[in-house]
PDB file of C-alpha atoms in Angstrom:
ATOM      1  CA  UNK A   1     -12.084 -31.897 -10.306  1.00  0.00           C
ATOM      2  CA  UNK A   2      -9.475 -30.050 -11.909  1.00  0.00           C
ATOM      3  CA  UNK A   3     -11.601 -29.018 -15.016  1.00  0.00           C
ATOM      4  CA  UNK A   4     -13.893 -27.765 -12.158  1.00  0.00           C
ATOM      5  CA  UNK A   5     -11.450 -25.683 -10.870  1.00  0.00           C
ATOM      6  CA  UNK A   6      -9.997 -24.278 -13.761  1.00  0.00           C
ATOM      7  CA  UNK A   7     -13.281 -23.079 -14.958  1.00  0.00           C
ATOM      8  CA  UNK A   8     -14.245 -21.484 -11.611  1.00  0.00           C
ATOM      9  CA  UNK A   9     -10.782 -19.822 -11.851  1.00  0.00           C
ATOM     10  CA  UNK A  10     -11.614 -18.786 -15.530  1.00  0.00           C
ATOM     11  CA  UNK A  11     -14.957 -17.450 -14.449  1.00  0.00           C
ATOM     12  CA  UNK A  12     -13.657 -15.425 -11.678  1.00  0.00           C
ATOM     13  CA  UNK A  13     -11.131 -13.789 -13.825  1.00  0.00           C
ATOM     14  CA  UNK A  14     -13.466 -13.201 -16.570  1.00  0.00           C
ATOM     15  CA  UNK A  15     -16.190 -11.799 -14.279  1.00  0.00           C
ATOM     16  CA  UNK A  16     -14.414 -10.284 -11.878  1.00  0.00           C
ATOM     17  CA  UNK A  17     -11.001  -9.468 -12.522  1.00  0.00           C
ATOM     18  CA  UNK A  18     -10.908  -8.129 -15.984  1.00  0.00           C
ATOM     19  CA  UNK A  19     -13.670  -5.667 -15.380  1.00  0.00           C
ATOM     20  CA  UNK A  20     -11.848  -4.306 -12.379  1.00  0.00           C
ATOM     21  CA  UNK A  21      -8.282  -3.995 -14.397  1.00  0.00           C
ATOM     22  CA  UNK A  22     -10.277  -2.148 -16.594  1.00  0.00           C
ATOM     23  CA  UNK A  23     -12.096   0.130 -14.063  1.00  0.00           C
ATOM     24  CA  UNK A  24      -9.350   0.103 -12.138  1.00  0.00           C
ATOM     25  CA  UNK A  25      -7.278   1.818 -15.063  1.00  0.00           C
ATOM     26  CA  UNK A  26      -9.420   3.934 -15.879  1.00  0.00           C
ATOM     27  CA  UNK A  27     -10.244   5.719 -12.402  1.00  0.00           C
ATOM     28  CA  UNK A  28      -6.676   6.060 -11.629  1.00  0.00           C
ATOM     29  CA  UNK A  29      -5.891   7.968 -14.573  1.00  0.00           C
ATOM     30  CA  UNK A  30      -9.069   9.638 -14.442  1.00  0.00           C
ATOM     31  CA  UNK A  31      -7.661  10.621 -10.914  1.00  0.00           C
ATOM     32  CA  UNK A  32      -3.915  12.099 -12.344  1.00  0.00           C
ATOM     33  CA  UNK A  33      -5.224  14.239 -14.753  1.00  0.00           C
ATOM     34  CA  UNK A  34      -7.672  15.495 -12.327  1.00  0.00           C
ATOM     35  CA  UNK A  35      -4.516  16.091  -9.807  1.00  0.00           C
ATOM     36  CA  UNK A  36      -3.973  18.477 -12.753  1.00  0.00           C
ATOM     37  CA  UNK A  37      -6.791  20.750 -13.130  1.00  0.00           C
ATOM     38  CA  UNK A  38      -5.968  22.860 -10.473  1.00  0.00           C
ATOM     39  CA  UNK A  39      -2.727  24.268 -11.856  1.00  0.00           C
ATOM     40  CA  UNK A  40      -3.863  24.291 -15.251  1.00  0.00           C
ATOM     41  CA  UNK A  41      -7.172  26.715 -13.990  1.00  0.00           C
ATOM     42  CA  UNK A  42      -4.913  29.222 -11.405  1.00  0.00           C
ATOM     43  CA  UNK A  43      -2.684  29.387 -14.856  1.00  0.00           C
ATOM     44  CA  UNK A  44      -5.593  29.986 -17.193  1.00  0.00           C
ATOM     45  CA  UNK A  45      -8.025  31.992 -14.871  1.00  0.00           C
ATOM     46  CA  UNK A  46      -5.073  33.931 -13.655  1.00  0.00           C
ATOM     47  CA  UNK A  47      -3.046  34.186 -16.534  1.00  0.00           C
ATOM     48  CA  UNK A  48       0.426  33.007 -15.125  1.00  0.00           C
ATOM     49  CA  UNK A  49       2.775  30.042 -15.017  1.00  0.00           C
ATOM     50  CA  UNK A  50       5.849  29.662 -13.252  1.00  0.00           C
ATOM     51  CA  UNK A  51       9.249  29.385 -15.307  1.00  0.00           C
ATOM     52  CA  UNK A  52       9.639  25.946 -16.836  1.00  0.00           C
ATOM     53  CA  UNK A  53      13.328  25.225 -14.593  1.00  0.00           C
ATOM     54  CA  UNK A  54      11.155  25.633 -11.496  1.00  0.00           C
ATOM     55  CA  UNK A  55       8.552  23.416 -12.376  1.00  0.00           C
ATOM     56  CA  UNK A  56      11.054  21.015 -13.242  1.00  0.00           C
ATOM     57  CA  UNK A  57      13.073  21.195  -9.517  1.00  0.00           C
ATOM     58  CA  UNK A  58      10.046  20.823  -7.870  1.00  0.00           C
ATOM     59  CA  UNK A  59       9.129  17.631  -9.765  1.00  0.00           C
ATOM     60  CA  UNK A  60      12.980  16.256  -8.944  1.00  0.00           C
ATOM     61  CA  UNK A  61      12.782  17.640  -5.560  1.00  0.00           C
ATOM     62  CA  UNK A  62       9.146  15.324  -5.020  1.00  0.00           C
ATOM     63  CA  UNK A  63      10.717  12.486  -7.247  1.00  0.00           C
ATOM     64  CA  UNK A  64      13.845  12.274  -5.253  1.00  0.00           C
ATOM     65  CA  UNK A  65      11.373  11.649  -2.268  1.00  0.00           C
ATOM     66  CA  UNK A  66       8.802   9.939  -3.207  1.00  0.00           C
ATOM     67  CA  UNK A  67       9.688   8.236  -6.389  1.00  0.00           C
ATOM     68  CA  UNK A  68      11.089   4.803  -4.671  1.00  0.00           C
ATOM     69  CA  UNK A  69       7.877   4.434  -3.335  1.00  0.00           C
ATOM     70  CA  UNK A  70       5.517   4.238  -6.611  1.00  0.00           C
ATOM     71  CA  UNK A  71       8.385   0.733  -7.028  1.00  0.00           C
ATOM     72  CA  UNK A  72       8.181  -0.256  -3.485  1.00  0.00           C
ATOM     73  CA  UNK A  73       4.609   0.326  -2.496  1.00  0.00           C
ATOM     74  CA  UNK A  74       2.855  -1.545  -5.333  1.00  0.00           C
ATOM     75  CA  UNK A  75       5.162  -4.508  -4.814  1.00  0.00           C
ATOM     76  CA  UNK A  76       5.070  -5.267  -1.169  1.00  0.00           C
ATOM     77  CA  UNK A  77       1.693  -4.363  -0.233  1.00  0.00           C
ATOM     78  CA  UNK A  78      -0.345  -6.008  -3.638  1.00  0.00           C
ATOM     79  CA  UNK A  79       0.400  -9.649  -1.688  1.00  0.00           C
ATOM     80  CA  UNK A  80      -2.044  -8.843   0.870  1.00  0.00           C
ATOM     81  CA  UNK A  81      -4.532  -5.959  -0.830  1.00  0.00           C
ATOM     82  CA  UNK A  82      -5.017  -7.802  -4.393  1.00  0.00           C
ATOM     83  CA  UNK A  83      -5.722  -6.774  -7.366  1.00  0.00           C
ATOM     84  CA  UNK A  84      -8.938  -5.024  -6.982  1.00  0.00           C
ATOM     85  CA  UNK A  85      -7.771  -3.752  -3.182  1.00  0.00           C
ATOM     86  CA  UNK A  86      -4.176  -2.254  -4.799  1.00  0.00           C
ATOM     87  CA  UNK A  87      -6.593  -0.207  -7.619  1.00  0.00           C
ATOM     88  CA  UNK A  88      -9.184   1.198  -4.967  1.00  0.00           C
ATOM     89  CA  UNK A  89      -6.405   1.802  -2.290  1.00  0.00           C
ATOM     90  CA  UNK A  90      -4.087   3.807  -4.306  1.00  0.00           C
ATOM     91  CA  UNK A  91      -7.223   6.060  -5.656  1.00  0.00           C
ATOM     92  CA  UNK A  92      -8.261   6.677  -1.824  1.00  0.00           C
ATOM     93  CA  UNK A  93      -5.081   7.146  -0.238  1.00  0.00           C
ATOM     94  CA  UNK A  94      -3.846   6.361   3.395  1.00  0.00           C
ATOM     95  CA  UNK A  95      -2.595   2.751   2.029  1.00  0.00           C
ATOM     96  CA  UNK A  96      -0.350   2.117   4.576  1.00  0.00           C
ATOM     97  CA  UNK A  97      -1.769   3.552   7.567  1.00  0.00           C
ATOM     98  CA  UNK A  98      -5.258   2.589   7.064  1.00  0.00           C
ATOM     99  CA  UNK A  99      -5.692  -0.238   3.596  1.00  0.00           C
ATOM    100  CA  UNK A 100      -2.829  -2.947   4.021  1.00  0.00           C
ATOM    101  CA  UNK A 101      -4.065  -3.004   8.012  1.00  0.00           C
ATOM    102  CA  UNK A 102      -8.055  -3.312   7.456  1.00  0.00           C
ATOM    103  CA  UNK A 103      -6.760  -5.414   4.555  1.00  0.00           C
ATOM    104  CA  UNK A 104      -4.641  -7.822   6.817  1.00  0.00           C
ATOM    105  CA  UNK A 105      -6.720  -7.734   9.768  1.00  0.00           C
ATOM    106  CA  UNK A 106     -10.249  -9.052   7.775  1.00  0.00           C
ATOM    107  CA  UNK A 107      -8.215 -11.729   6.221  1.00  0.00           C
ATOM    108  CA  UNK A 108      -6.901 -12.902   9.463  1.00  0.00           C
ATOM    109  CA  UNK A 109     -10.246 -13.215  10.681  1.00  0.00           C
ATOM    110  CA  UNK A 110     -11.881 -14.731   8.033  1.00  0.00           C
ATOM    111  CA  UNK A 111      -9.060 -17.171   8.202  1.00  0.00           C
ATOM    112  CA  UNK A 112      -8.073 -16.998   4.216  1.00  0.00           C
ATOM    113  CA  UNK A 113      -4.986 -17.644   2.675  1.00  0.00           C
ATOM    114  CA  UNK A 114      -3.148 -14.780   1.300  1.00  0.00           C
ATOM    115  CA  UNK A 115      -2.527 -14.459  -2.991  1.00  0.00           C
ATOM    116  CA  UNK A 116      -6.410 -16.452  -3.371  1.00  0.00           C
ATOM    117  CA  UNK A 117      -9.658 -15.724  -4.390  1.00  0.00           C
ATOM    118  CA  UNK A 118     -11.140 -15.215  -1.376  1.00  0.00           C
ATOM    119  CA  UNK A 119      -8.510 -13.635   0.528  1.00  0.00           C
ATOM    120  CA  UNK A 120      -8.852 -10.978  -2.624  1.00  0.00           C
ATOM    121  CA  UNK A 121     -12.892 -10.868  -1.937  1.00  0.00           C
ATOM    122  CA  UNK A 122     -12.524 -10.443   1.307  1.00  0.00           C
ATOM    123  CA  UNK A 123      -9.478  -7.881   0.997  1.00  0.00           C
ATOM    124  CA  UNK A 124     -11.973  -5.960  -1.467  1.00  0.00           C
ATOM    125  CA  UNK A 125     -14.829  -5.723   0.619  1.00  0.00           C
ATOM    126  CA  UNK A 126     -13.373  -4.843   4.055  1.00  0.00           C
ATOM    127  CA  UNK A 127     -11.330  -2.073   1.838  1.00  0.00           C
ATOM    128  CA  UNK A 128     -14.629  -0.670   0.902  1.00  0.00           C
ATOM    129  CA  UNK A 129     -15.709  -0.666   4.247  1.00  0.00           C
ATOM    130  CA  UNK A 130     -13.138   1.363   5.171  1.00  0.00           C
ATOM    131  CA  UNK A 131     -13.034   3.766   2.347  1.00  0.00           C
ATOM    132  CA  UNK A 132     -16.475   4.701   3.169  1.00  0.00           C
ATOM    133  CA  UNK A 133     -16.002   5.302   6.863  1.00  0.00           C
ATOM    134  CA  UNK A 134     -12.865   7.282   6.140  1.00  0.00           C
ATOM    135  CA  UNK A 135     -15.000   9.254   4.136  1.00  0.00           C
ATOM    136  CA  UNK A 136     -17.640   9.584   6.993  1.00  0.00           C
ATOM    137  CA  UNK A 137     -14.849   9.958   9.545  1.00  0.00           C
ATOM    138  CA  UNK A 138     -12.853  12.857   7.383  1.00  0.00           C
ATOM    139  CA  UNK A 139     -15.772  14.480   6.856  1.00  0.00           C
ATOM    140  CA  UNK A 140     -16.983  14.930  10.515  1.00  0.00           C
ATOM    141  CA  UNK A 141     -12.567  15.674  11.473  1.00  0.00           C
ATOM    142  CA  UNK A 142     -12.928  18.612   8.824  1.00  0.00           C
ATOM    143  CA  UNK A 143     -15.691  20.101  10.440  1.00  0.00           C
ATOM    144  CA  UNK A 144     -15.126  19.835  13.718  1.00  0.00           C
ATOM    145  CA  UNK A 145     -11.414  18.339  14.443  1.00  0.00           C
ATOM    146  CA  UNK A 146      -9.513  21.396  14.994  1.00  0.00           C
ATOM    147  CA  UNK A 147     -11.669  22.489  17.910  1.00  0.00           C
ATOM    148  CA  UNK A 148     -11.271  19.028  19.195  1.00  0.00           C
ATOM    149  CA  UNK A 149      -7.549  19.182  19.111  1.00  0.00           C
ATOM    150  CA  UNK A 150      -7.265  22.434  20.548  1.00  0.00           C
ATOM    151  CA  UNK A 151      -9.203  20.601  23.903  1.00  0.00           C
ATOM    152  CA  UNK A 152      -6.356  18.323  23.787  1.00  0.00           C
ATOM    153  CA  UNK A 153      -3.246  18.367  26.132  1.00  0.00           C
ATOM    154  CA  UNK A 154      -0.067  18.507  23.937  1.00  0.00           C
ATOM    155  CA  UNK A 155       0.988  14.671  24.960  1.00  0.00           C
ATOM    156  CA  UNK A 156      -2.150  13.301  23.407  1.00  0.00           C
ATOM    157  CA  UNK A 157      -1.069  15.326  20.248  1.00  0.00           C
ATOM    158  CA  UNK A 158       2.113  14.358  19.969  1.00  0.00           C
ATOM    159  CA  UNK A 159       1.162  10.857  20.789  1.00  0.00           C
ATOM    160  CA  UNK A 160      -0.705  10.916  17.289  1.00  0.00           C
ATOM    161  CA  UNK A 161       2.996  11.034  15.546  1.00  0.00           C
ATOM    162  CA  UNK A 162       3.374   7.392  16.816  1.00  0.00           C
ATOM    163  CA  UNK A 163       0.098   6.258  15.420  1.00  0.00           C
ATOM    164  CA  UNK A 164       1.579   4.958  11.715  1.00  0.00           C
ATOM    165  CA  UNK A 165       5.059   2.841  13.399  1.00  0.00           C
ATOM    166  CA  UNK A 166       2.240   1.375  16.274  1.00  0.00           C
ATOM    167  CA  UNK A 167       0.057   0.189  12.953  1.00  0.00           C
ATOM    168  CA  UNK A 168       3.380  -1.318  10.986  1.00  0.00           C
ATOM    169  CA  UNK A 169       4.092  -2.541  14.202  1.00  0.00           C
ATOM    170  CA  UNK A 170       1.507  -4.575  14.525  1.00  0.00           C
ATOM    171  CA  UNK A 171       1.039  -5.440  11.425  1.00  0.00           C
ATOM    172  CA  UNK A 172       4.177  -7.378  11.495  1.00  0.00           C
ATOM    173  CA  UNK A 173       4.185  -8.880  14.775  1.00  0.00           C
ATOM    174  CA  UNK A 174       0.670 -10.202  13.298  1.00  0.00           C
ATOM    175  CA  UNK A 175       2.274 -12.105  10.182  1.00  0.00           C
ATOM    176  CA  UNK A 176       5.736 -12.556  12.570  1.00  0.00           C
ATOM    177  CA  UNK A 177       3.832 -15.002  14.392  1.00  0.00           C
ATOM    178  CA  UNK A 178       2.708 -17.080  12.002  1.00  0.00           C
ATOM    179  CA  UNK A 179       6.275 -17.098   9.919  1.00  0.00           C
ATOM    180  CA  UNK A 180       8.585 -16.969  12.894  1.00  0.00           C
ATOM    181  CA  UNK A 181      11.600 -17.427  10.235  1.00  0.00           C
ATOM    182  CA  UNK A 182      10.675 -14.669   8.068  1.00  0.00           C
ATOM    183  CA  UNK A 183      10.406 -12.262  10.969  1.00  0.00           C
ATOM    184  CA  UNK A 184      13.467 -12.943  12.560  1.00  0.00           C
ATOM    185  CA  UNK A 185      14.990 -12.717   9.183  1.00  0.00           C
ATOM    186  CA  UNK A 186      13.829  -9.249   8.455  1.00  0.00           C
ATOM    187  CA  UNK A 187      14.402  -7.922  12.305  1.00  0.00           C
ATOM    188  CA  UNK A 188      18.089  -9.019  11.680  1.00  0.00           C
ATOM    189  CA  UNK A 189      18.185  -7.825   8.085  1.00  0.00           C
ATOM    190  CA  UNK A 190      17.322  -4.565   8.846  1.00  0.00           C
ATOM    191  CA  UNK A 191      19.057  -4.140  12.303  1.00  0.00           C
ATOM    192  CA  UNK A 192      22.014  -5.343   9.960  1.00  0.00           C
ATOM    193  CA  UNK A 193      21.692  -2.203   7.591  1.00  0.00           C
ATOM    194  CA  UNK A 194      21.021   0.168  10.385  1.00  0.00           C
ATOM    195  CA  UNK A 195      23.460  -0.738  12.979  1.00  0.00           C
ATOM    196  CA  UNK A 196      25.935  -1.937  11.041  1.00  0.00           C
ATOM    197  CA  UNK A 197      26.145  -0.840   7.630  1.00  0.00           C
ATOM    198  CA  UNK A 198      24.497   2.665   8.987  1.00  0.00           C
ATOM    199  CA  UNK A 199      25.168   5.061   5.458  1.00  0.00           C
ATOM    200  CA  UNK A 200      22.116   3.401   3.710  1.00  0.00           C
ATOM    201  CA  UNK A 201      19.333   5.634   2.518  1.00  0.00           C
ATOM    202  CA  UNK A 202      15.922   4.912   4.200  1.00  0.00           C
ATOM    203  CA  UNK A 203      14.162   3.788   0.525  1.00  0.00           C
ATOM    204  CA  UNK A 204      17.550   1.828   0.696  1.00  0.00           C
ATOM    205  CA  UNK A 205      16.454  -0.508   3.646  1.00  0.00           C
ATOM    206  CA  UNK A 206      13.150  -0.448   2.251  1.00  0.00           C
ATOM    207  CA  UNK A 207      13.834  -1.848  -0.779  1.00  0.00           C
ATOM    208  CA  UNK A 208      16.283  -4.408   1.083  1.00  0.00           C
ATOM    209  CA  UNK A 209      14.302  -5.273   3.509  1.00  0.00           C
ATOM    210  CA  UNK A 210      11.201  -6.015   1.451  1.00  0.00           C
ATOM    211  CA  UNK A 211      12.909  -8.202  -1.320  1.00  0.00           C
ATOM    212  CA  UNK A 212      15.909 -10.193   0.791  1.00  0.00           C
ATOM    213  CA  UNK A 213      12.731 -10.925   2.776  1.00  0.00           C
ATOM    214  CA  UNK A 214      10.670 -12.230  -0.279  1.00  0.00           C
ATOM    215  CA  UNK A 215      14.054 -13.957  -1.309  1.00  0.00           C
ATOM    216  CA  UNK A 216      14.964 -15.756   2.212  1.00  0.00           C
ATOM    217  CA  UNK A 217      11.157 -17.143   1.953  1.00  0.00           C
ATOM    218  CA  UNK A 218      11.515 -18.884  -1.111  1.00  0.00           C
ATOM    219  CA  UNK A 219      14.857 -20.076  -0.634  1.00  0.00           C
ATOM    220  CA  UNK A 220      13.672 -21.140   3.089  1.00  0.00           C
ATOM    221  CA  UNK A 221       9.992 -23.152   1.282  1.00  0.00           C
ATOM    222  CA  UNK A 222      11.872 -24.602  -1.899  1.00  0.00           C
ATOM    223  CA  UNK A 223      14.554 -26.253   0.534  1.00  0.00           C
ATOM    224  CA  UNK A 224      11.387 -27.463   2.896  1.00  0.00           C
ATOM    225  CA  UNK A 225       9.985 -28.253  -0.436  1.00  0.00           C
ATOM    226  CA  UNK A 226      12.882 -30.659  -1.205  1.00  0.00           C
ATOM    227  CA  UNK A 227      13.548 -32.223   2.117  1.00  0.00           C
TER     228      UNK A 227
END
């Protein structure tokens, strides 16, 4: 039985896995230097470039913003997208709002275990699913969304703002439920930091938050381990 296993595991990672590193690799990079060709034709075309000291502050000024999160994001949301989920959901965008959620959602319905096989088909597929109806969606909001939001009272506009918090929201109360320890854990962790403590940075808390979490539930399942 355990032969069987380990060759179904060594199938699925030959088959499936290492072709999708690979892919996976090579879109994503494919996709930075793409991010590039704009500049690079507005300086060629045009015949300009802007001082190298500027381009420089506005690299620290986006770093200093958004450089936690290329350490934070990978980490705490590859447990529930997967391999092949993390590679297509960092090429498409809208991971947090849209990926981890569809992500979570199909596995809690198809009744998988997080970190296995299937929970990383079924991750996979339900993020193509909704990679291809963003598309669909995006394309039909470019046309016509801003005449549909100018129909719209201001309170169903502003309401959008709390669209991202509802989804993390519920997202949590959904694994909260099922890890009552955990959850209480990181409510009190993080009320801790921003009650208490109150100077920390937000990618601070994040970063707190996501691995005294991680930490607490291995502490808390090698002690149930042992007893």
């Amino acid at each position: 039985m355990d032969n069987n296993v380990r060759t179904q595991e060594n199938g699925y990672t030959e088959t499936f896995t290492r072709p999708i590193i690979r892919w996976g690799r090579i879109t994503n990079l494919g996709a930075m230097f793409l991010c590039f060709l704009p500049p690079i034709a507005i300086a060629t075309i045009y015949n300009t470039m802007p001082p190298l000291k500027d381009i420089l502050a506005g690299w620290g000024l986006i770093f200093s913003i958004f450089g936690i999160y290329a350490i934070v994001e990978p980490l705490s949301y590859f447990p529930v997208l997967g391999v092949p989920g993390t590679y297509m959901s960092f090429l498409s965008g809208n991971i947090g709002n849209m990926r981890v959620p569809v992500s979570a959602v199909a596995q809690e319905v198809m009744g998988v275990q997080q970190g296995t096989q299937k929970a990383e088909l079924v991750s996979t597929l339900s993020i193509a699913g909704s990679i291809i109806t963003n598309v669909v969606v995006t394309t039909i909001a470019a046309i016509g969304g801003a005449a549909l939001f100018s129909l719209f009272p201001p309170v169903i506009i502003e309401a959008f703002t709390y669209v991202a918090p509802a989804i993390f929201g519920a997202m949590f109360s959904m694994n909260a439920v099922r890890h009552p320890k955990l959850g209480a854990f990181a409510i009190a962790l993080v009320l801790f930091m921003i009650l208490v403590i109150r100077v920390l940075p937000s990618y601070v808390i994040i970063l707190v938050a996501v691995f005294g979490t991680v930490a607490f539930g291995l502490l808390t399942e090698k002690k149930g381990k042992q007893n």
